[in-house]
Amino acid sequence: MIMRNTLILDGTWQYWIDEKRSVKAGDGIQLEKKIGDIVTTCEWKPCFVPSTWNLQQKKLFRFFGTVLFKKCFAVQRTSPDDTIELTFGGVNSKCMTWVNGKFAGEHENGYTSFSLDITAHVHPGNSDDNTVVVYVNNEWGHPERLPWTRTVDWFNYGGIHRHVGIIVKPPARIEDFTFMDEIEFASEASTKPGSISFEVSTNMENKSDLSFEGAILVTIRDVKRYVNVLGSKKVMVNVDGKNHAVFLARFNLDPSLVELWHPDAPNLYSVELSLENKNGEVIDAERARWGFRKVETRGTRFFVNNRPFTMLGTNRHEDHPSFGAAIPDTLIFKDLQIMKEANINCFRGSHYPVAKETLDFCDELGLFFIEEIPAYQLDASHMANPAVLATAKRYFEEMHSRDKNHPCIIAWSMSNETQSDTIEGRAFHEALYAHARAIEKGNRFIIHVSQKRAMERCYDLSDFVTINIYDGWYGGDKEGFMNIVNLIHDILLDEDHELGPPKPIVLTEFGAGAIRGYRSWDAAKWSEDFQAALLEHYIKTAMEHDDFIGGTWTWMFCDTRVDLPTRPDGRPRSYNNKGFVDEFRVPKLAFDVVRQRYAEWKKKINP
Ligand code: ADA
């Protein structure tokens, strides 16, 4: 299979800090002269990309402003009609780029990927005579950026914090593709599906002036044995010049040959798409992996592949003391291995879309993933602002378009702890859910995460009920948490209530802070013992009520850095210390609690 010409731009770059705040974001074309002057006169210093600038120099630790980055590169193309794109995995938060002095595009928001067409500005060839300059700004309080509030409970690092590359695409090409499966079981007792249909829809782009005639060949292979072809289909295509069109390849797969995907058995298939011209030559190719799985709720219980399922989960921030949000792929993998060791079968990327490598590893290792847009703790006035709603919708579109073809994604989350008990919150969520449901047609849940308890006004929109609850930490006592859960369960059972039919309840956040190494006979606050006892109580009690509690997601996986001036209280070491491993991934007592309790629960569900 031919692969597109791609270039990785990770490595040594140059950077310049705009200490005097002289570059204001604005019209990228008008800024060309100013940027050009800075490029030739400023003092550049070397840096590594991906990274976050806050951890490069002491004086940059709390720098929330603008930094320029610069890199020289060479790029080759095979045809003058090729498109050359600059791709970013994530830049926090506002990004503007100039290639060889010309404005080449911009992007808002730090946790989604984007590509910019730089064809018109590059000089293809062998020498490094192209220069890209990237403006990055990480200030708060812009309605076109999420998170909106300054008081987030993690660190707002700035920088080009994920991989950067260049990709050369042929004029007639596969621009995008979407997988959709439908799995039916003959009865609730069936262990094997009766039918599996699979559809691959391909968006073909033709950038040349001439019309294109050819075919798309879709092949589904078993990743384990690779040679086994599960299905193969050729679809004839015909696209006018400067146009695009969508083509469908539909499969009815033989269910006896398909091994389903499940966290305990993450069976993957490689779906390969080849675009052939009318001479049968392959001119473009793409591939992705898919796992066939069916997730559903029946009343208050979850089912995966027709078997009862409980979400044995946690929440995770992408953070490390040395790398900030730019955590290396090897550490991402390690994090997920630790989760598997703890018998975790799902986790939430709280509170933003993660590095895309995370999803590849979830697919492979067997972890369901809940991906969230950073609509974090918005108040009623934020949600009444149409610009904030537009940003949230765009965030969802970008997240969905990058990650839709990952079987690990079990749910999309629209928000966390907003004022979803207000009229404004209701209107905001109604609009956001409608938008998301119009885009997501596959087998996934859509939720938002709430701490509003019985006051919540949006549970009817959500596919399961979410409760963030910190009784026993911020107030109350841990023994009391079931009073709230029972109350919500009763409300859900009340047929006259507007919350709709009963659904599983998931404890989406609960936890306690613990400083690793601080042990205490009397389980004093901040000790590992206190945290372990609290998690033990919550998980054990939830398991006793798993006829309507569909899972628990501990808050959280690893200790995570916060910003001292904006989170002065209750954050010793300037960390949120509620991880069951610390920031270096060293386990606390709570790790063993999670591991043991989840092992027991798993056995209870599927003895
Ligand atoms: C909230 C919030 C988390 C974190 C947590 C805590 O529930 O959703 O981001 O701040 O509280 O540790 O207090």
XYZ file of C-alpha atoms in Angstrom, residues 125-388:
264
model
C 12.687 21.113 -3.473
C 15.558 19.585 -1.594
C 16.915 22.473 0.412
C 15.613 23.769 3.733
C 14.688 27.108 2.230
C 11.117 27.256 3.535
C 10.421 28.972 6.840
C 7.313 28.595 8.936
C 6.600 31.056 11.749
C 3.930 30.118 14.277
C 2.257 32.552 16.665
C 0.900 30.929 19.836
C -1.120 32.673 22.541
C -2.544 31.064 25.702
C -4.585 33.823 27.349
C -8.042 33.275 28.825
C -11.397 34.915 28.520
C -12.076 34.805 24.784
C -15.521 33.528 23.834
C -14.022 31.714 20.870
C -11.803 29.707 23.229
C -12.686 26.954 25.657
C -12.103 26.571 28.541
C -13.445 30.011 29.208
C -12.760 30.437 32.911
C -9.412 31.221 34.448
C -9.935 28.958 37.425
C -9.632 25.608 35.702
C -8.282 22.845 37.919
C -5.325 22.021 35.693
C -2.519 24.101 34.172
C -3.066 26.239 31.093
C 0.270 25.446 29.425
C 1.188 27.314 26.239
C 2.990 25.948 23.216
C 2.978 23.600 20.258
C 2.332 20.689 22.556
C 1.591 17.891 20.101
C 3.241 16.544 16.927
C 3.702 18.748 13.838
C 4.113 17.517 10.289
C 3.697 18.119 6.606
C 1.619 15.942 4.378
C 1.575 15.954 0.588
C -1.738 14.899 -0.942
C -2.388 14.025 -4.594
C -4.992 16.121 -6.435
C -7.559 13.306 -6.621
C -7.693 11.838 -3.133
C -9.457 10.319 -0.198
C -10.205 13.368 1.924
C -12.179 11.779 4.724
C -13.896 8.503 5.577
C -16.362 7.286 8.185
C -17.036 3.784 9.495
C -20.451 2.697 10.699
C -21.412 -0.738 11.897
C -24.672 -2.321 12.937
C -24.625 -5.499 14.972
C -27.742 -7.540 15.712
C -28.168 -10.391 18.172
C -30.993 -12.869 17.619
C -32.059 -12.719 21.280
C -30.946 -11.332 24.625
C -29.372 -14.699 25.384
C -27.249 -14.898 22.222
C -23.529 -14.826 22.748
C -22.711 -14.420 19.051
C -24.222 -11.800 16.726
C -26.700 -12.912 14.076
C -25.677 -10.201 11.611
C -23.012 -7.528 11.198
C -23.308 -4.854 8.574
C -20.528 -2.378 7.966
C -20.473 0.761 5.870
C -17.479 2.812 4.794
C -18.354 6.211 3.400
C -15.528 7.962 1.617
C -15.402 11.621 0.796
C -13.376 11.919 -2.393
C -11.860 15.252 -3.330
C -10.740 16.207 -6.819
C -8.616 19.365 -6.798
C -7.555 19.153 -10.430
C -9.429 20.840 -13.306
C -10.017 17.512 -15.065
C -12.680 15.061 -14.038
C -11.531 11.864 -12.334
C -12.659 8.343 -13.128
C -11.524 5.324 -11.199
C -12.403 3.168 -8.212
C -12.041 2.917 -4.478
C -11.083 -0.504 -3.216
C -12.015 -1.162 0.406
C -10.423 -4.174 2.079
C -11.047 -5.355 5.642
C -8.266 -7.451 7.111
C -7.825 -9.225 10.386
C -5.005 -7.413 12.207
C -3.977 -10.474 14.228
C -3.300 -12.708 11.290
C -3.202 -9.951 8.697
C -3.534 -12.209 5.684
C -7.171 -13.010 6.419
C -9.464 -10.838 4.345
C -12.850 -10.386 5.977
C -14.327 -8.461 3.100
C -13.345 -6.532 0.015
C -15.333 -4.262 -2.271
C -14.598 -2.053 -5.261
C -16.725 1.058 -5.780
C -16.510 2.897 -9.098
C -16.021 6.646 -8.706
C -16.422 9.596 -10.986
C -15.814 13.130 -9.742
C -15.854 16.311 -11.819
C -12.872 18.629 -11.753
C -12.665 20.892 -8.665
C -15.375 18.929 -6.945
C -15.942 16.319 -4.298
C -18.350 13.435 -3.761
C -19.214 10.755 -1.225
C -19.093 7.029 -2.081
C -20.409 4.138 -0.002
C -19.075 0.610 0.333
C -21.481 -1.678 2.225
C -20.623 -5.071 3.666
C -22.688 -7.831 5.178
C -20.024 -9.633 7.129
C -20.166 -13.264 8.082
C -20.666 -13.015 11.886
C -19.041 -16.382 12.481
C -15.760 -14.956 11.155
C -15.783 -11.725 13.150
C -14.216 -11.483 16.603
C -15.888 -8.602 18.425
C -13.998 -5.779 20.177
C -14.254 -5.569 23.966
C -11.872 -4.182 26.624
C -11.096 -7.801 27.562
C -10.493 -8.804 23.937
C -9.619 -5.776 21.789
C -9.893 -7.480 18.383
C -9.091 -5.020 15.624
C -9.492 -5.095 11.860
C -7.557 -2.979 9.410
C -9.799 -1.155 6.940
C -7.756 -0.171 3.912
C -8.916 2.252 1.257
C -7.077 2.471 -2.082
C -7.955 4.963 -4.763
C -7.179 3.678 -8.246
C -7.191 5.634 -11.504
C -8.801 4.144 -14.591
C -5.556 2.331 -15.447
C -5.779 0.502 -12.152
C -2.825 2.377 -10.605
C -3.145 3.184 -6.911
C -2.797 6.956 -6.561
C -3.824 7.452 -2.932
C -4.380 5.223 0.062
C -5.617 5.546 3.630
C -6.290 3.046 6.381
C -7.589 2.901 9.924
C -8.451 0.181 12.388
C -11.922 -0.695 13.506
C -13.301 -3.002 16.158
C -16.865 -4.317 15.889
C -18.751 -3.785 19.137
C -22.244 -2.967 20.290
C -22.879 -0.740 23.298
C -26.349 -0.124 24.681
C -28.390 0.607 27.764
C -31.355 -1.532 28.782
C -33.160 0.231 31.581
C -30.591 1.015 34.233
C -27.905 -1.373 32.972
C -25.171 -1.185 30.341
C -24.576 -3.973 27.859
C -21.592 -4.523 25.593
C -21.923 -7.155 22.874
C -25.128 -8.409 24.503
C -23.396 -9.056 27.858
C -23.857 -6.947 31.029
C -21.166 -4.311 31.405
C -20.076 -1.962 34.169
C -17.923 1.072 33.620
C -14.922 0.490 35.888
C -13.431 3.850 35.205
C -11.294 6.810 36.063
C -10.577 10.336 34.800
C -7.211 11.466 33.467
C -5.433 14.726 32.701
C -2.544 14.721 30.212
C 0.116 16.171 32.474
C 3.598 15.385 33.759
C 5.929 17.519 35.922
C 8.648 17.598 33.239
C 6.596 17.750 30.061
C 3.377 19.468 31.051
C 0.662 18.699 28.511
C 3.248 17.639 25.897
C 3.543 14.153 27.307
C 5.556 11.738 25.166
C 3.812 8.847 23.407
C 5.684 6.354 25.550
C 4.229 7.903 28.705
C 0.729 7.892 27.235
C 1.138 4.170 26.602
C 2.501 3.640 30.113
C -0.499 5.459 31.633
C -2.868 3.128 29.855
C -0.875 0.077 30.926
C -1.209 1.247 34.546
C -4.966 1.514 34.041
C -5.167 -1.988 32.625
C -3.185 -3.208 35.636
C -5.807 -1.544 37.862
C -8.609 -3.449 36.040
C -9.962 -0.226 34.585
C -12.022 -0.702 31.435
C -12.857 2.925 30.574
C -11.727 6.458 31.313
C -12.694 10.027 30.592
C -10.248 12.451 29.007
C -11.195 15.136 31.433
C -11.637 17.798 30.376
C -10.545 18.090 26.725
C -9.750 16.038 23.615
C -6.557 14.053 24.137
C -3.525 13.471 21.911
C -4.679 11.246 19.098
C -2.102 8.573 19.952
C -4.065 7.969 23.176
C -6.967 6.662 21.131
C -4.787 4.345 19.054
C -3.469 2.838 22.271
C -6.974 2.538 23.768
C -8.096 0.643 20.663
C -5.140 -1.684 20.959
C -5.010 -2.237 24.710
C -8.774 -2.427 25.239
C -9.990 0.676 27.058
C -13.241 2.453 26.352
C -12.788 6.214 26.208
C -15.106 9.135 26.935
C -13.959 12.258 25.131
C -15.050 15.707 26.300
C -14.999 19.240 24.945
C -13.662 21.763 27.476
C -17.014 23.438 28.155
C -15.845 23.538 31.758
C -17.779 25.110 34.635
C -19.524 27.611 32.360
C -22.000 29.812 34.184
C -25.388 30.928 32.900
C -24.060 34.129 31.350
C -21.334 32.259 29.440
C -23.885 29.796 28.117
C -26.212 32.618 27.047
C -23.415 33.989 24.841
C -23.967 32.725 21.265
C -20.221 32.954 20.578
C -19.518 30.425 23.359
